[in-house]
Coordinates of C-alpha atoms in Angstrom, one line a residue:
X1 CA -7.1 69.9 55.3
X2 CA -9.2 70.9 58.3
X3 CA -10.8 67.1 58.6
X4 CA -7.6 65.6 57.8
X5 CA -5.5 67.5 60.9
X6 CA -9.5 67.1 63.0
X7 CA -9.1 63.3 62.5
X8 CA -5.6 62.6 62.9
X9 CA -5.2 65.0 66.1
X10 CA -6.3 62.0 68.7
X11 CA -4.0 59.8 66.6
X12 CA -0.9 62.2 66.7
X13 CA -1.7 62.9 70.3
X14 CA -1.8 59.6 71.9
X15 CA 1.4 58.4 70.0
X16 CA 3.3 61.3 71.5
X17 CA 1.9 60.7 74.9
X18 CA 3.1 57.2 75.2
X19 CA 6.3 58.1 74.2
X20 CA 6.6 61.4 76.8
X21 CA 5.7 58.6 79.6
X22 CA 8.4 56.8 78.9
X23 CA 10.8 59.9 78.5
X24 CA 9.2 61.5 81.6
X25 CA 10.3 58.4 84.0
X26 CA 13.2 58.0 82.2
X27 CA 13.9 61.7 83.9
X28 CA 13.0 61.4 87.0
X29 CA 13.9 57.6 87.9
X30 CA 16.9 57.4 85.2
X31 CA 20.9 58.5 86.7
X32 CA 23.3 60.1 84.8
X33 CA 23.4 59.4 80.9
X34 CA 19.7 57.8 81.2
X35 CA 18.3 61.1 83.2
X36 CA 20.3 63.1 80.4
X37 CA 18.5 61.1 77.7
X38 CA 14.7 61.6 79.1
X39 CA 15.7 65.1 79.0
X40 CA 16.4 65.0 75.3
X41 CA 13.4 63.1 74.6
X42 CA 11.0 65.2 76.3
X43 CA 12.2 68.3 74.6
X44 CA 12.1 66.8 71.0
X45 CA 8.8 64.6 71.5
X46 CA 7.4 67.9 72.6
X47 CA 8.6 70.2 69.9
X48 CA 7.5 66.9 67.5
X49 CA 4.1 67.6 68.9
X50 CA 4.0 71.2 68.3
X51 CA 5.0 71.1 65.0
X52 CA 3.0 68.4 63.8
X53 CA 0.2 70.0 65.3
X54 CA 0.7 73.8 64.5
X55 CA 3.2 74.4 62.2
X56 CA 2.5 72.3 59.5
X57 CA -0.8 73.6 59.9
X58 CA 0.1 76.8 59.5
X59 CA 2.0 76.3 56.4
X60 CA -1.2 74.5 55.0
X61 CA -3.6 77.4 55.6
X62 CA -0.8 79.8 54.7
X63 CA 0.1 78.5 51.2
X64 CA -3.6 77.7 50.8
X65 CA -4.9 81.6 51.5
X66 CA -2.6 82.8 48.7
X67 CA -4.3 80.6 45.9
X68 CA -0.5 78.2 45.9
X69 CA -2.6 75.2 46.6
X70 CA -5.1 73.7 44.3
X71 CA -5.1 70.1 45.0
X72 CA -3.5 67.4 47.6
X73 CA -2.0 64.9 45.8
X74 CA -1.0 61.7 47.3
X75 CA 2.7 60.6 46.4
X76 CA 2.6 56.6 46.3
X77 CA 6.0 55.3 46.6
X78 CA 4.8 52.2 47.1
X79 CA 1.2 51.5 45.7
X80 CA -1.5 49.4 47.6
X81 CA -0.5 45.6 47.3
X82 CA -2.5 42.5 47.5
X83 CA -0.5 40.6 49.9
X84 CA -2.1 38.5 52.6
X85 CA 0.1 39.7 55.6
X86 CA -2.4 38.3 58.3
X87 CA -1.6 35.0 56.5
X88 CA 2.0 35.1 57.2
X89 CA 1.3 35.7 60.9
X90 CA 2.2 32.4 62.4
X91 CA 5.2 31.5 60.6
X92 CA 6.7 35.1 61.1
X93 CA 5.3 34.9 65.0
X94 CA 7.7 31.5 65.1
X95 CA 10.8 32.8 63.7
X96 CA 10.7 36.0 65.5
X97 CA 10.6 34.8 68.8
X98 CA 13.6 32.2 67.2
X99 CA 15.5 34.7 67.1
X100 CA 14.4 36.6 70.3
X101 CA 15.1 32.8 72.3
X102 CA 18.9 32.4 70.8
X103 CA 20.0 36.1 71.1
X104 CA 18.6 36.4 75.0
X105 CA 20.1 33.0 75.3
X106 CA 23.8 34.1 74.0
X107 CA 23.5 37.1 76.4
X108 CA 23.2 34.3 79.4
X109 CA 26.0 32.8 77.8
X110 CA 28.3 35.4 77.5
X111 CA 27.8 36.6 81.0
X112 CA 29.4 39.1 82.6
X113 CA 31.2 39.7 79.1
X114 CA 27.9 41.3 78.3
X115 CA 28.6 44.3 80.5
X116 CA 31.0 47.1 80.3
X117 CA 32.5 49.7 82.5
X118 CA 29.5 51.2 83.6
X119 CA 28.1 48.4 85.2
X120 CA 31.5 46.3 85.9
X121 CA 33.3 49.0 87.1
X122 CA 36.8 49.9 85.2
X123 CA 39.9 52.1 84.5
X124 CA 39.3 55.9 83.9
X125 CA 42.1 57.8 82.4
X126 CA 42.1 61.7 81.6
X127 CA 44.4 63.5 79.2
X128 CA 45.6 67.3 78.1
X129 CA 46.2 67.5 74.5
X130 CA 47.4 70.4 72.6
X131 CA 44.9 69.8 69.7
X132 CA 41.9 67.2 69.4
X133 CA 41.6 64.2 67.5
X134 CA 38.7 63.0 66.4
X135 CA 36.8 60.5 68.3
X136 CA 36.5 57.9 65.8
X137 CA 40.6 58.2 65.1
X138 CA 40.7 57.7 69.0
X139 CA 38.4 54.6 69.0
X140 CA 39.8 53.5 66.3
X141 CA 43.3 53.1 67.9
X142 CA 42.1 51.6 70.9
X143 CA 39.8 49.1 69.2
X144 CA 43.4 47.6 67.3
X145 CA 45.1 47.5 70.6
X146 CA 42.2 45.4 71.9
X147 CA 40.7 47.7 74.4
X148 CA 36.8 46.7 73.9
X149 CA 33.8 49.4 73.5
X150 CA 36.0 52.0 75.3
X151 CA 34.0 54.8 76.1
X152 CA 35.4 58.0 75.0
X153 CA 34.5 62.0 76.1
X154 CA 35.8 65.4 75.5
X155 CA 35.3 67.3 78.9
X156 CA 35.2 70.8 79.5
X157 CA 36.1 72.4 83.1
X158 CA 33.5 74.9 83.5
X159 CA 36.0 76.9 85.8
X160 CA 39.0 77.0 83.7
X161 CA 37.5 76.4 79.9
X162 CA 40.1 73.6 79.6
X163 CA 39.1 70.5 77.6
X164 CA 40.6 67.0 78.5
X165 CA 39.4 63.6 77.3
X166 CA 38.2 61.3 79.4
X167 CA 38.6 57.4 78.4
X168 CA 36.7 54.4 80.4
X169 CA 38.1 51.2 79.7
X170 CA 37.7 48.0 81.2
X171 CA 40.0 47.0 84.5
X172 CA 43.4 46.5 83.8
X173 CA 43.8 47.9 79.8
X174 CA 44.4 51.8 82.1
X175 CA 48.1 51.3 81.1
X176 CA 47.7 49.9 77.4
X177 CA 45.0 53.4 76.9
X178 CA 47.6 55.5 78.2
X179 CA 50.8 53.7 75.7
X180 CA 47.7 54.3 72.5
X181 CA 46.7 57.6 73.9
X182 CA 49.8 58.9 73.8
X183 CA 50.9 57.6 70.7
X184 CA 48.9 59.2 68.5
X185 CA 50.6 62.0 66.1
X186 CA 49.9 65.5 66.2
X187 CA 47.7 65.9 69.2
X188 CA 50.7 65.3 71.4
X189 CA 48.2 64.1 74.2
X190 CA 49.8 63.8 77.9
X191 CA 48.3 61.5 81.1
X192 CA 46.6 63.7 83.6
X193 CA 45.3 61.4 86.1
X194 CA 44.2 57.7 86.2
X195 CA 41.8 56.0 87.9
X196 CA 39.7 52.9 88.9
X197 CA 35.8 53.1 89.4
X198 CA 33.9 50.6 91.4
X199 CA 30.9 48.5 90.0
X200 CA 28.6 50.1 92.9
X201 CA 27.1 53.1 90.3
X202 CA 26.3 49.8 87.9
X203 CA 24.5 48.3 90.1
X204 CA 22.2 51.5 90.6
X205 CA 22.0 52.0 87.1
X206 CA 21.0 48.6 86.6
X207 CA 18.0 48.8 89.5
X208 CA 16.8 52.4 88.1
X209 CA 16.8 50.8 84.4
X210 CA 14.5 47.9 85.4
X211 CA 11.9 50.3 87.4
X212 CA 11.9 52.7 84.7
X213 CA 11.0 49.7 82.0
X214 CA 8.3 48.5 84.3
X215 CA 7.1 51.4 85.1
X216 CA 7.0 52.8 81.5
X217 CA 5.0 49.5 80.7
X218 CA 2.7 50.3 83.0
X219 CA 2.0 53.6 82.2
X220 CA 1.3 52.7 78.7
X221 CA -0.8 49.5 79.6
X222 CA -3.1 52.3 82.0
X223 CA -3.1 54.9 79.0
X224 CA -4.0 52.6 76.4
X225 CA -6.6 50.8 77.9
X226 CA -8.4 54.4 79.2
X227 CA -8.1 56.0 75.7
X228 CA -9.0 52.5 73.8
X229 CA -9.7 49.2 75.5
X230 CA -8.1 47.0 77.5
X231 CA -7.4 44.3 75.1
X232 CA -5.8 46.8 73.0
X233 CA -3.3 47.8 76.0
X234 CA -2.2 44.4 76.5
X235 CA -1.2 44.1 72.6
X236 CA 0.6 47.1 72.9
X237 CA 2.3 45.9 75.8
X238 CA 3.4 42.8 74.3
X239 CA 4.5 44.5 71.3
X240 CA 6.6 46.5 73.4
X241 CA 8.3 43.6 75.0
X242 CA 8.7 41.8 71.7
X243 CA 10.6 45.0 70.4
X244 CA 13.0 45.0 73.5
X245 CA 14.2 41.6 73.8
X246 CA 14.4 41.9 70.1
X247 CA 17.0 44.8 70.0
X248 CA 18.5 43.0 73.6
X249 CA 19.0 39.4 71.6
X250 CA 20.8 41.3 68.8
X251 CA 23.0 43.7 71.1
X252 CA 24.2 40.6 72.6
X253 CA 24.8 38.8 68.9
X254 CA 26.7 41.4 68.0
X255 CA 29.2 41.1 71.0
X256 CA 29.0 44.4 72.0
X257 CA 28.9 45.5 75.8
X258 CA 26.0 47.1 77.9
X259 CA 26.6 50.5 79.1
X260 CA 24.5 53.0 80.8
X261 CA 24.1 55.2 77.4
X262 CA 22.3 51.8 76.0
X263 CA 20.2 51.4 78.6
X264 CA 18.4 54.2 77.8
X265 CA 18.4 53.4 74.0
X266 CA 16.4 50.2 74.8
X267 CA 14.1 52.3 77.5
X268 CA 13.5 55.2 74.8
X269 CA 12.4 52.5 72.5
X270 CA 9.8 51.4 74.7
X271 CA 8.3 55.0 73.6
X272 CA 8.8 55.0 70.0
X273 CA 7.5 51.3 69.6
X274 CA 4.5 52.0 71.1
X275 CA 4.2 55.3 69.3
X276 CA 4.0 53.3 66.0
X277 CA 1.1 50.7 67.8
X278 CA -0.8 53.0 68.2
X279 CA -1.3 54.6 65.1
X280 CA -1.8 51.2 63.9
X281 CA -4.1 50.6 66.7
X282 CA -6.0 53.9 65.7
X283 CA -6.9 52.9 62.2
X284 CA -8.2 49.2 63.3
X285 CA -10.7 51.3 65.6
X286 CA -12.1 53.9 62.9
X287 CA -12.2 50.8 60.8
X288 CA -14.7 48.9 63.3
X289 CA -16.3 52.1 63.9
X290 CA -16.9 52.0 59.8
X291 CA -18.5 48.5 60.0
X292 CA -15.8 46.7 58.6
X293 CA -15.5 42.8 59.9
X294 CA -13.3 41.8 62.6
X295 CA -13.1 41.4 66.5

């Protein structure tokens, strides 16, 4: 137990740290739902540290003063296999970057269509209701009038402890929310205020976004090369981008729209895909270390 947590400290370390630089930028260069979401992901990849490092530990040396443990198993869901994955490299390479190519190239196709609310500006319409509905009923009923990836929010006034829901649509449906809002049974839900919100905050979102990626990139490439080598950074790097363009080419496949909250999805990912390099990245160093062939 004590070389296994010894060995795999720098390994569990340096996968968290890639991912808090990402969350940290995301916090301090990120607006609104992105800043809100580097928040979240500081505080769990910290606590993920903590307990990875401590706590399990803990419960090791616990269960293992009291005579509970007498062996450590290993519990092979999948046992070693004898296929050539390097082999396969190329042809997967190829279609991957396929499929990269024609879902980027649909997003350019589909344009502004792409973008929702958040970035093309929109209607906003809040509501009193006597008792809430669920949000999926809500979406639900505003996806079969043809109101796109509405976004939907229970608010609470902090003043007066009344809750309201807030629905961002795109410019023009404000009347056809208010007819489904309205409509629905039981909640008896009645229009407060409506509104129309500029595409200016978009805009913002979209220049903070595309900082934060680059700058998250760049942190990583610096980290990486410092705690391995340089050619290793670049890898990672690459990975990274791969990974984002990926998840990018599908979003826009799927015809759904960009929003601000999905923006920071793809930036957080720029963490957790490099999290999972780098444990891969760890085992290809001890494995040179040992001797064994490669570059």
């Amino acid at each position: 137990i004590a070389a296994g947590y010894a060995r795999a400290f720098g390994t569990i370390f340096d996968s968290h740290v890639t991912t808090l630089i990402s969350s940290v930028i995301l916090m301090y260069m990120g607006t609104g739902s992105i800043k809100g979401f580097g928040v979240a992901l500081t505080i769990g990849v910290a606590a993920s540290l903590f307990t990875a490092l401590v706590v399990t530990r803990m419960i090791f040396d616990f269960v293992l003063d009291r005579g509970w443990l007498k062996a450590l198993p290993m519990f092979h869901i999948i046992r070693a296999t004898k296929l050539d994955f390097m082999k396969l490299a190329k042809p997967a390479f190829a279609m991957s970057w396929i499929l990269i190519a024609i879902g980027v190239s649909y997003g350019f196709y589909r344009g502004k269509s792409a973008f929702g609310v958040d970035f093309l500006g929109g209607d906003t319409t809040i509501f009193a209701f006597q008792k809430q509905a669920d949000e999926a009923v809500v979406r639900s009923a505003l996806t079969k009038a043809g109101i796109k990836d509405p976004l939907i929010q229970y608010q609470t006034d902090l003043g007066s402890g009344r809750k309201t829901l807030r629905v961002d649509s795109a410019t023009g449906t404000g009347g056809n929310v208010v007819s489904v809002i309205t409509g629905l049974p039981e909640s008896h839900f009645t229009k407060l205020k409506e509104d129309h919100i500029g595409a200016t905050v978009g805009q913002e979102i979209q220049k903070s976004a595309v900082v934060a990626g680059l700058l998250s990139l760049f942190g990583i490439l610096i980290y990486v090369a410092v705690r391995y080598e340089f050619s290793f950074a670049v890898g990672a790097v690459l990975a990274v981008i791969h990974d984002v363009l990926m998840t990018i080419g599908w979003y826009c496949l799927s015809g759904r729209e960009f929003n601000s909250t999905t923006v920071a999805a793809i930036l957080t990912i720029i963490g957790f895909s490099t999290n999972d390099t780098i444990v891969i990245f760890d085992r290809i160093r001890e494995d040179l270390k040992l001797g064994v062939r490669g570059s």
